[in-house]
C-alpha cells in the first residue's frame, strides 16, 4: 500500500473594474487537499477543502473498497522543489497593488475618454505539492499578474468590442501602457482590409491547437479515432513546426509535474518535432493500456482519479521576432475569432470579429469583420510562418500563419 497527499493552494487579489474604476477588492485563499491510497491495482481517493489529515487518509483507504481500477504504480523516489515567484507585488501587499492598478486605470481613462473599461485585474499565487511514502516529494509555486480589461466604445451597442490583456510574473507599467496605447489608437482608427486572398494572421499560439490536442490524445490513437492514426513517425507538417508538452518555467501557473507526479526530461516532451509526428500524449493509464510513452499530462480535479488531458502544450518559438516574421508586407492581428471549427477532414473556417492591421511593426487600424479558412495540413504546413521569439503583445509570443480571407 502506498499513501499519498496532493495539495493545491491558491491566493488571489481580484479587483473588479467598472467604467474604468475599481469597484471591489476580493481576497481569496483556498487550500484543496486530497489523499490517495494505492493497493492491488486499485485507488482510493478522498478530498476536502483545507489541509489533509489522518481522517482524510483513512477515508481514502476506506474508498479502496469501491474497487476503482488504477493499475499503474504510484510515482516513487522523485524529489524536487521549484519556486517561480518574482515581480514587484505579492498578495500580502494589497495597498501597493491596488494603488498601481488605480493609477494605470486613471491614465487610460484620462487618455481615452471615449472608451469604457471593465472586467478585472488579478494577482494570483499558486502552489502544488505531491508527497507520498514511496519517497516522492514534489513542490512547485508560482505568482503572476493579469490585466483583463474589456473595451467598449461609448457609442457601441455591443456588450464589449475588444479587450486589453497582459499576463506576466512581473508587471511593467511602461510596457503595458505602451501596448495599450498602440492597441487603443488602432481600435479607434478604422481601416479597410488589405488586398490579397491569402494573408498572414497573427494569433494566440494555441489558436488552432485545439485540433491537435484533440487528435494527439493517446486515447484517440488507441481507439483508432484520431485524425492522425497511422501517421506516427511520418512528416505531417512544416520543418519549422514543433509541438510539445511544456512543463517549463516559462509556462505560467503550470507545475513541472502532473497530478500523478509524472515529469518530463528537461520539463518538455515533443509530440511533433520539425514536422514529424513522434508520439501522442498519455498519462500512466494510457501508457499501460496502449504502450504509449507517459508524457506527464495527467489532469483532473484535486479529489478525482487522474486522467489524461492536462492543457500544458506549446509551439516551439522561432529565432525571429514578430516584425521579422511578417516582413515588409501587411499582417492581420486577431483578438476575437469565435464561431468557427474544424471538420473531420481538418478544414477550418471561422468569422473574425475583431482584428487589426499590422504594418511596420505595429498595430495601425481596426479592420471590418471578415472570415478565414484553411486546412490543418496547410496551417502548420506550407502556410506556417512561425512563432515569434519576442512577446510583443499580452505578455505572449504570437503565432503567424497564412490563411484565406473571405470578404463580404
GROMACS .gro file of C-alpha atoms in nm:
model
  408
    1UNK     CA    1   0.000   0.000   0.000
    2UNK     CA    2   0.121   0.349  -0.092
    3UNK     CA    3  -0.029   0.657   0.073
    4UNK     CA    4  -0.012   0.995  -0.099
    5UNK     CA    5  -0.113   1.356  -0.034
    6UNK     CA    6  -0.187   1.600  -0.314
    7UNK     CA    7  -0.242   1.968  -0.231
    8UNK     CA    8  -0.337   2.274  -0.436
    9UNK     CA    9  -0.313   2.620  -0.279
   10UNK     CA   10  -0.429   2.946  -0.428
   11UNK     CA   11  -0.420   3.303  -0.300
   12UNK     CA   12  -0.559   3.590  -0.503
   13UNK     CA   13  -0.642   3.957  -0.501
   14UNK     CA   14  -0.920   4.023  -0.752
   15UNK     CA   15  -1.003   4.380  -0.847
   16UNK     CA   16  -1.337   4.433  -1.018
   17UNK     CA   17  -1.332   4.716  -1.274
   18UNK     CA   18  -1.643   4.910  -1.383
   19UNK     CA   19  -1.634   5.221  -1.601
   20UNK     CA   20  -1.258   5.241  -1.561
   21UNK     CA   21  -1.265   5.239  -1.181
   22UNK     CA   22  -1.208   4.972  -0.920
   23UNK     CA   23  -1.540   4.891  -0.758
   24UNK     CA   24  -1.446   4.598  -0.535
   25UNK     CA   25  -1.145   4.421  -0.391
   26UNK     CA   26  -1.183   4.049  -0.319
   27UNK     CA   27  -0.916   3.844  -0.148
   28UNK     CA   28  -0.923   3.466  -0.174
   29UNK     CA   29  -0.717   3.198  -0.002
   30UNK     CA   30  -0.814   2.842  -0.086
   31UNK     CA   31  -0.647   2.511   0.000
   32UNK     CA   32  -0.769   2.190  -0.164
   33UNK     CA   33  -0.629   1.860  -0.043
   34UNK     CA   34  -0.665   1.500  -0.148
   35UNK     CA   35  -0.539   1.173  -0.004
   36UNK     CA   36  -0.482   0.875  -0.230
   37UNK     CA   37  -0.416   0.515  -0.138
   38UNK     CA   38  -0.284   0.266  -0.395
   39UNK     CA   39  -0.313  -0.110  -0.345
   40UNK     CA   40  -0.362  -0.423  -0.558
   41UNK     CA   41  -0.432  -0.236  -0.881
   42UNK     CA   42  -0.690  -0.004  -0.725
   43UNK     CA   43  -0.700   0.351  -0.596
   44UNK     CA   44  -0.891   0.512  -0.314
   45UNK     CA   45  -0.933   0.891  -0.320
   46UNK     CA   46  -1.078   1.135  -0.068
   47UNK     CA   47  -1.066   1.515  -0.081
   48UNK     CA   48  -1.158   1.820   0.123
   49UNK     CA   49  -1.117   2.195   0.139
   50UNK     CA   50  -0.832   2.266   0.378
   51UNK     CA   51  -0.526   2.067   0.482
   52UNK     CA   52  -0.523   1.689   0.463
   53UNK     CA   53  -0.524   1.498   0.792
   54UNK     CA   54  -0.526   1.142   0.923
   55UNK     CA   55  -0.903   1.117   0.897
   56UNK     CA   56  -0.892   1.205   0.527
   57UNK     CA   57  -0.626   0.941   0.464
   58UNK     CA   58  -0.840   0.683   0.646
   59UNK     CA   59  -1.133   0.778   0.425
   60UNK     CA   60  -0.918   0.728   0.113
   61UNK     CA   61  -0.815   0.384   0.242
   62UNK     CA   62  -1.181   0.302   0.303
   63UNK     CA   63  -1.263   0.406  -0.054
   64UNK     CA   64  -1.036   0.130  -0.184
   65UNK     CA   65  -1.338  -0.092  -0.128
   66UNK     CA   66  -1.506   0.083  -0.423
   67UNK     CA   67  -1.268  -0.110  -0.648
   68UNK     CA   68  -1.170   0.182  -0.870
   69UNK     CA   69  -0.904   0.039  -1.106
   70UNK     CA   70  -0.562   0.205  -1.120
   71UNK     CA   71  -0.305  -0.047  -1.236
   72UNK     CA   72  -0.014   0.198  -1.270
   73UNK     CA   73   0.237   0.237  -0.988
   74UNK     CA   74   0.243   0.546  -0.771
   75UNK     CA   75   0.533   0.780  -0.853
   76UNK     CA   76   0.831   0.676  -0.644
   77UNK     CA   77   1.161   0.834  -0.541
   78UNK     CA   78   1.122   1.178  -0.701
   79UNK     CA   79   1.224   1.489  -0.508
   80UNK     CA   80   1.226   1.842  -0.646
   81UNK     CA   81   1.114   2.190  -0.544
   82UNK     CA   82   1.069   2.494  -0.768
   83UNK     CA   83   0.954   2.844  -0.677
   84UNK     CA   84   0.890   3.074  -0.972
   85UNK     CA   85   0.759   3.377  -0.784
   86UNK     CA   86   0.910   3.707  -0.886
   87UNK     CA   87   0.799   4.059  -0.967
   88UNK     CA   88   0.707   4.371  -0.781
   89UNK     CA   89   0.395   4.261  -0.593
   90UNK     CA   90   0.276   3.995  -0.351
   91UNK     CA   91  -0.070   3.918  -0.216
   92UNK     CA   92   0.039   4.049   0.125
   93UNK     CA   93   0.098   4.392  -0.032
   94UNK     CA   94  -0.266   4.473  -0.100
   95UNK     CA   95  -0.233   4.853  -0.081
   96UNK     CA   96   0.061   4.877  -0.321
   97UNK     CA   97  -0.104   4.653  -0.580
   98UNK     CA   98  -0.430   4.846  -0.552
   99UNK     CA   99  -0.252   5.180  -0.590
  100UNK     CA  100  -0.071   5.066  -0.904
  101UNK     CA  101  -0.393   4.939  -1.061
  102UNK     CA  102  -0.578   5.263  -0.980
  103UNK     CA  103  -0.304   5.477  -1.131
  104UNK     CA  104  -0.288   5.272  -1.452
  105UNK     CA  105  -0.666   5.281  -1.492
  106UNK     CA  106  -0.663   5.654  -1.426
  107UNK     CA  107  -0.413   5.710  -1.708
  108UNK     CA  108  -0.617   5.504  -1.956
  109UNK     CA  109  -0.944   5.669  -1.858
  110UNK     CA  110  -0.797   6.018  -1.897
  111UNK     CA  111  -0.629   5.949  -2.230
  112UNK     CA  112  -0.923   5.756  -2.381
  113UNK     CA  113  -1.250   5.914  -2.258
  114UNK     CA  114  -1.437   5.756  -2.548
  115UNK     CA  115  -1.357   5.406  -2.415
  116UNK     CA  116  -1.528   5.224  -2.127
  117UNK     CA  117  -1.303   4.979  -1.942
  118UNK     CA  118  -1.437   4.692  -1.734
  119UNK     CA  119  -1.381   4.339  -1.601
  120UNK     CA  120  -1.088   4.255  -1.370
  121UNK     CA  121  -0.727   4.282  -1.263
  122UNK     CA  122  -0.584   3.992  -1.068
  123UNK     CA  123  -0.275   3.900  -0.870
  124UNK     CA  124  -0.254   3.524  -0.809
  125UNK     CA  125  -0.021   3.290  -0.624
  126UNK     CA  126  -0.049   2.916  -0.670
  127UNK     CA  127   0.122   2.619  -0.512
  128UNK     CA  128   0.105   2.247  -0.588
  129UNK     CA  129   0.252   1.967  -0.375
  130UNK     CA  130   0.257   1.589  -0.410
  131UNK     CA  131   0.413   1.378  -0.133
  132UNK     CA  132   0.390   1.003  -0.075
  133UNK     CA  133   0.553   0.731   0.132
  134UNK     CA  134   0.720   0.590  -0.180
  135UNK     CA  135   0.984   0.859  -0.144
  136UNK     CA  136   0.833   1.128  -0.366
  137UNK     CA  137   0.822   1.497  -0.268
  138UNK     CA  138   0.735   1.742  -0.544
  139UNK     CA  139   0.664   2.111  -0.478
  140UNK     CA  140   0.603   2.397  -0.723
  141UNK     CA  141   0.476   2.752  -0.666
  142UNK     CA  142   0.418   3.050  -0.892
  143UNK     CA  143   0.284   3.405  -0.894
  144UNK     CA  144   0.153   3.617  -1.181
  145UNK     CA  145  -0.045   3.930  -1.253
  146UNK     CA  146  -0.316   3.953  -1.518
  147UNK     CA  147  -0.484   4.261  -1.662
  148UNK     CA  148  -0.803   4.151  -1.838
  149UNK     CA  149  -0.981   4.470  -1.935
  150UNK     CA  150  -1.280   4.460  -2.165
  151UNK     CA  151  -1.300   4.752  -2.407
  152UNK     CA  152  -1.626   4.914  -2.520
  153UNK     CA  153  -1.671   5.232  -2.719
  154UNK     CA  154  -1.916   5.472  -2.556
  155UNK     CA  155  -2.129   5.473  -2.873
  156UNK     CA  156  -2.125   5.095  -2.920
  157UNK     CA  157  -2.436   4.883  -2.871
  158UNK     CA  158  -2.222   4.576  -2.802
  159UNK     CA  159  -2.156   4.438  -2.456
  160UNK     CA  160  -1.787   4.453  -2.545
  161UNK     CA  161  -1.587   4.543  -2.853
  162UNK     CA  162  -1.234   4.432  -2.767
  163UNK     CA  163  -1.001   4.358  -2.477
  164UNK     CA  164  -0.668   4.465  -2.333
  165UNK     CA  165  -0.483   4.166  -2.190
  166UNK     CA  166  -0.147   4.148  -2.016
  167UNK     CA  167  -0.025   3.843  -1.823
  168UNK     CA  168   0.319   3.827  -1.667
  169UNK     CA  169   0.503   3.742  -1.348
  170UNK     CA  170   0.642   4.094  -1.336
  171UNK     CA  171   0.422   4.392  -1.421
  172UNK     CA  172   0.597   4.662  -1.622
  173UNK     CA  173   0.377   4.971  -1.624
  174UNK     CA  174   0.554   5.145  -1.913
  175UNK     CA  175   0.536   4.835  -2.132
  176UNK     CA  176   0.169   4.775  -2.059
  177UNK     CA  177   0.077   5.137  -2.129
  178UNK     CA  178   0.281   5.138  -2.450
  179UNK     CA  179   0.099   4.829  -2.575
  180UNK     CA  180  -0.239   4.960  -2.455
  181UNK     CA  181  -0.195   5.293  -2.636
  182UNK     CA  182  -0.091   5.123  -2.958
  183UNK     CA  183  -0.388   4.887  -2.931
  184UNK     CA  184  -0.645   5.157  -2.846
  185UNK     CA  185  -0.518   5.403  -3.109
  186UNK     CA  186  -0.560   5.127  -3.367
  187UNK     CA  187  -0.903   5.038  -3.228
  188UNK     CA  188  -1.021   5.396  -3.284
  189UNK     CA  189  -0.883   5.407  -3.641
  190UNK     CA  190  -1.095   5.205  -3.882
  191UNK     CA  191  -0.916   5.087  -4.195
  192UNK     CA  192  -1.015   4.862  -4.487
  193UNK     CA  193  -0.895   4.506  -4.533
  194UNK     CA  194  -0.565   4.490  -4.719
  195UNK     CA  195  -0.562   4.345  -5.067
  196UNK     CA  196  -0.490   3.978  -5.119
  197UNK     CA  197  -0.673   3.650  -5.094
  198UNK     CA  198  -0.426   3.493  -4.853
  199UNK     CA  199  -0.256   3.694  -4.577
  200UNK     CA  200  -0.056   3.622  -4.262
  201UNK     CA  201  -0.269   3.606  -3.949
  202UNK     CA  202  -0.117   3.688  -3.609
  203UNK     CA  203  -0.292   3.486  -3.340
  204UNK     CA  204  -0.261   3.329  -2.997
  205UNK     CA  205  -0.004   3.044  -3.000
  206UNK     CA  206  -0.274   2.779  -2.946
  207UNK     CA  207  -0.547   2.939  -3.160
  208UNK     CA  208  -0.553   2.630  -3.382
  209UNK     CA  209  -0.405   2.394  -3.126
  210UNK     CA  210  -0.739   2.254  -3.014
  211UNK     CA  211  -0.749   2.024  -3.315
  212UNK     CA  212  -0.402   1.893  -3.237
  213UNK     CA  213  -0.483   1.848  -2.868
  214UNK     CA  214  -0.799   1.652  -2.951
  215UNK     CA  215  -0.636   1.421  -3.203
  216UNK     CA  216  -0.300   1.372  -3.029
  217UNK     CA  217  -0.470   1.225  -2.722
  218UNK     CA  218  -0.340   0.870  -2.674
  219UNK     CA  219  -0.695   0.754  -2.603
  220UNK     CA  220  -0.794   0.861  -2.955
  221UNK     CA  221  -0.490   0.685  -3.100
  222UNK     CA  222  -0.560   0.370  -2.902
  223UNK     CA  223  -0.926   0.366  -3.002
  224UNK     CA  224  -0.842   0.433  -3.367
  225UNK     CA  225  -1.042   0.756  -3.386
  226UNK     CA  226  -0.757   1.008  -3.420
  227UNK     CA  227  -0.721   1.214  -3.738
  228UNK     CA  228  -0.353   1.115  -3.724
  229UNK     CA  229  -0.390   0.739  -3.683
  230UNK     CA  230  -0.133   0.558  -3.895
  231UNK     CA  231   0.093   0.862  -3.920
  232UNK     CA  232   0.325   0.812  -3.622
  233UNK     CA  233   0.682   0.861  -3.737
  234UNK     CA  234   0.572   1.042  -4.053
  235UNK     CA  235   0.637   1.401  -4.157
  236UNK     CA  236   0.299   1.573  -4.146
  237UNK     CA  237   0.383   1.945  -4.109
  238UNK     CA  238   0.645   2.208  -4.194
  239UNK     CA  239   1.008   2.161  -4.087
  240UNK     CA  240   0.979   2.465  -3.861
  241UNK     CA  241   0.678   2.336  -3.667
  242UNK     CA  242   0.726   2.161  -3.335
  243UNK     CA  243   0.453   2.098  -3.075
  244UNK     CA  244   0.530   1.975  -2.727
  245UNK     CA  245   0.420   1.921  -2.368
  246UNK     CA  246   0.551   2.226  -2.184
  247UNK     CA  247   0.614   2.198  -1.810
  248UNK     CA  248   0.894   2.453  -1.812
  249UNK     CA  249   0.936   2.769  -1.611
  250UNK     CA  250   0.814   2.996  -1.891
  251UNK     CA  251   0.469   2.834  -1.883
  252UNK     CA  252   0.288   3.042  -1.619
  253UNK     CA  253   0.084   2.869  -1.350
  254UNK     CA  254   0.195   2.523  -1.463
  255UNK     CA  255   0.378   2.287  -1.227
  256UNK     CA  256   0.673   2.086  -1.353
  257UNK     CA  257   0.481   1.768  -1.258
  258UNK     CA  258   0.129   1.648  -1.337
  259UNK     CA  259  -0.136   1.533  -1.091
  260UNK     CA  260   0.014   1.182  -1.090
  261UNK     CA  261   0.361   1.315  -1.010
  262UNK     CA  262   0.498   1.237  -1.355
  263UNK     CA  263   0.764   1.467  -1.505
  264UNK     CA  264   0.936   1.518  -1.841
  265UNK     CA  265   1.307   1.529  -1.913
  266UNK     CA  266   1.406   1.897  -1.917
  267UNK     CA  267   1.036   1.974  -1.846
  268UNK     CA  268   0.924   1.911  -2.205
  269UNK     CA  269   0.821   1.622  -2.424
  270UNK     CA  270   0.800   1.661  -2.801
  271UNK     CA  271   0.484   1.534  -2.971
  272UNK     CA  272   0.571   1.680  -3.312
  273UNK     CA  273   0.931   1.770  -3.390
  274UNK     CA  274   1.032   1.951  -3.710
  275UNK     CA  275   0.704   1.844  -3.866
  276UNK     CA  276   0.740   1.476  -3.774
  277UNK     CA  277   0.469   1.317  -3.557
  278UNK     CA  278   0.661   1.144  -3.278
  279UNK     CA  279   0.401   1.038  -3.021
  280UNK     CA  280   0.060   1.112  -2.872
  281UNK     CA  281   0.035   1.241  -2.517
  282UNK     CA  282  -0.050   0.990  -2.246
  283UNK     CA  283  -0.091   0.952  -1.871
  284UNK     CA  284   0.004   0.640  -1.674
  285UNK     CA  285  -0.321   0.460  -1.756
  286UNK     CA  286  -0.286   0.503  -2.132
  287UNK     CA  287   0.084   0.421  -2.115
  288UNK     CA  288  -0.004   0.086  -1.958
  289UNK     CA  289  -0.311   0.023  -2.174
  290UNK     CA  290  -0.168   0.107  -2.517
  291UNK     CA  291   0.209   0.118  -2.464
  292UNK     CA  292   0.248   0.489  -2.543
  293UNK     CA  293   0.508   0.694  -2.358
  294UNK     CA  294   0.396   0.871  -2.040
  295UNK     CA  295   0.416   1.242  -2.127
  296UNK     CA  296   0.320   1.387  -1.785
  297UNK     CA  297  -0.022   1.507  -1.899
  298UNK     CA  298  -0.246   1.361  -1.629
  299UNK     CA  299  -0.509   1.605  -1.507
  300UNK     CA  300  -0.829   1.617  -1.306
  301UNK     CA  301  -0.992   1.775  -1.006
  302UNK     CA  302  -0.786   1.754  -0.689
  303UNK     CA  303  -1.024   1.493  -0.541
  304UNK     CA  304  -1.077   1.280  -0.854
  305UNK     CA  305  -0.895   0.988  -1.011
  306UNK     CA  306  -0.632   1.130  -1.251
  307UNK     CA  307  -0.699   1.107  -1.624
  308UNK     CA  308  -0.523   1.219  -1.941
  309UNK     CA  309  -0.569   1.575  -2.066
  310UNK     CA  310  -0.369   1.846  -1.891
  311UNK     CA  311  -0.358   2.159  -2.109
  312UNK     CA  312   0.015   2.229  -2.097
  313UNK     CA  313   0.110   2.243  -2.464
  314UNK     CA  314   0.327   2.483  -2.660
  315UNK     CA  315   0.456   2.560  -3.009
  316UNK     CA  316   0.832   2.587  -3.048
  317UNK     CA  317   0.931   2.955  -3.098
  318UNK     CA  318   1.141   3.059  -3.395
  319UNK     CA  319   1.451   3.278  -3.379
  320UNK     CA  320   1.265   3.570  -3.541
  321UNK     CA  321   1.062   3.849  -3.386
  322UNK     CA  322   0.704   3.913  -3.491
  323UNK     CA  323   0.814   4.202  -3.709
  324UNK     CA  324   1.071   3.979  -3.880
  325UNK     CA  325   0.813   3.703  -3.935
  326UNK     CA  326   0.574   3.943  -4.109
  327UNK     CA  327   0.845   4.114  -4.311
  328UNK     CA  328   0.773   4.407  -4.543
  329UNK     CA  329   0.411   4.322  -4.609
  330UNK     CA  330   0.095   4.358  -4.400
  331UNK     CA  331  -0.029   4.122  -4.134
  332UNK     CA  332  -0.361   4.083  -3.956
  333UNK     CA  333  -0.356   4.075  -3.577
  334UNK     CA  334  -0.661   3.886  -3.447
  335UNK     CA  335  -0.802   3.942  -3.100
  336UNK     CA  336  -1.151   3.786  -3.131
  337UNK     CA  337  -1.227   3.489  -3.356
  338UNK     CA  338  -1.518   3.273  -3.245
  339UNK     CA  339  -1.790   3.066  -3.404
  340UNK     CA  340  -1.558   2.856  -3.620
  341UNK     CA  341  -1.444   2.495  -3.602
  342UNK     CA  342  -1.259   2.215  -3.775
  343UNK     CA  343  -1.434   1.950  -3.982
  344UNK     CA  344  -1.344   1.582  -3.965
  345UNK     CA  345  -1.125   1.635  -4.272
  346UNK     CA  346  -0.919   1.903  -4.098
  347UNK     CA  347  -1.075   2.201  -4.274
  348UNK     CA  348  -1.118   2.514  -4.063
  349UNK     CA  349  -1.340   2.818  -4.115
  350UNK     CA  350  -1.438   3.098  -3.881
  351UNK     CA  351  -1.567   3.454  -3.872
  352UNK     CA  352  -1.323   3.709  -3.727
  353UNK     CA  353  -1.499   3.961  -3.508
  354UNK     CA  354  -1.209   4.189  -3.409
  355UNK     CA  355  -0.876   4.225  -3.586
  356UNK     CA  356  -0.617   4.493  -3.661
  357UNK     CA  357  -0.390   4.581  -3.948
  358UNK     CA  358  -0.027   4.517  -3.851
  359UNK     CA  359   0.222   4.721  -4.054
  360UNK     CA  360   0.587   4.815  -3.999
  361UNK     CA  361   0.598   4.650  -3.657
  362UNK     CA  362   0.283   4.797  -3.501
  363UNK     CA  363  -0.097   4.793  -3.500
  364UNK     CA  364  -0.226   5.077  -3.717
  365UNK     CA  365  -0.602   5.033  -3.751
  366UNK     CA  366  -0.913   4.822  -3.682
  367UNK     CA  367  -1.041   4.607  -3.966
  368UNK     CA  368  -1.400   4.526  -4.061
  369UNK     CA  369  -1.530   4.178  -3.985
  370UNK     CA  370  -1.427   3.903  -4.225
  371UNK     CA  371  -1.383   3.528  -4.241
  372UNK     CA  372  -1.082   3.297  -4.264
  373UNK     CA  373  -1.035   2.938  -4.377
  374UNK     CA  374  -0.766   2.677  -4.419
  375UNK     CA  375  -0.677   2.312  -4.370
  376UNK     CA  376  -0.477   2.182  -4.074
  377UNK     CA  377  -0.208   2.043  -4.305
  378UNK     CA  378  -0.166   2.387  -4.465
  379UNK     CA  379  -0.194   2.588  -4.142
  380UNK     CA  380   0.101   2.404  -3.989
  381UNK     CA  381   0.248   2.305  -4.325
  382UNK     CA  382   0.313   2.526  -4.627
  383UNK     CA  383   0.132   2.824  -4.471
  384UNK     CA  384   0.309   2.807  -4.135
  385UNK     CA  385   0.535   3.110  -4.083
  386UNK     CA  386   0.643   3.066  -3.721
  387UNK     CA  387   0.605   3.161  -3.356
  388UNK     CA  388   0.771   3.488  -3.259
  389UNK     CA  389   1.084   3.485  -3.046
  390UNK     CA  390   0.966   3.802  -2.869
  391UNK     CA  391   0.649   3.866  -2.666
  392UNK     CA  392   0.510   4.175  -2.841
  393UNK     CA  393   0.155   4.168  -2.706
  394UNK     CA  394  -0.031   4.040  -2.399
  395UNK     CA  395   0.292   3.907  -2.250
  396UNK     CA  396   0.289   3.622  -2.503
  397UNK     CA  397   0.459   3.512  -2.820
  398UNK     CA  398   0.247   3.537  -3.136
  399UNK     CA  399   0.181   3.268  -3.395
  400UNK     CA  400   0.187   3.365  -3.764
  401UNK     CA  401   0.013   3.152  -4.029
  402UNK     CA  402  -0.116   3.241  -4.373
  403UNK     CA  403  -0.489   3.189  -4.429
  404UNK     CA  404  -0.751   3.255  -4.693
  405UNK     CA  405  -0.973   3.558  -4.634
  406UNK     CA  406  -1.346   3.562  -4.703
  407UNK     CA  407  -1.475   3.915  -4.764
  408UNK     CA  408  -1.833   4.038  -4.758
   0.00000   0.00000   0.00000
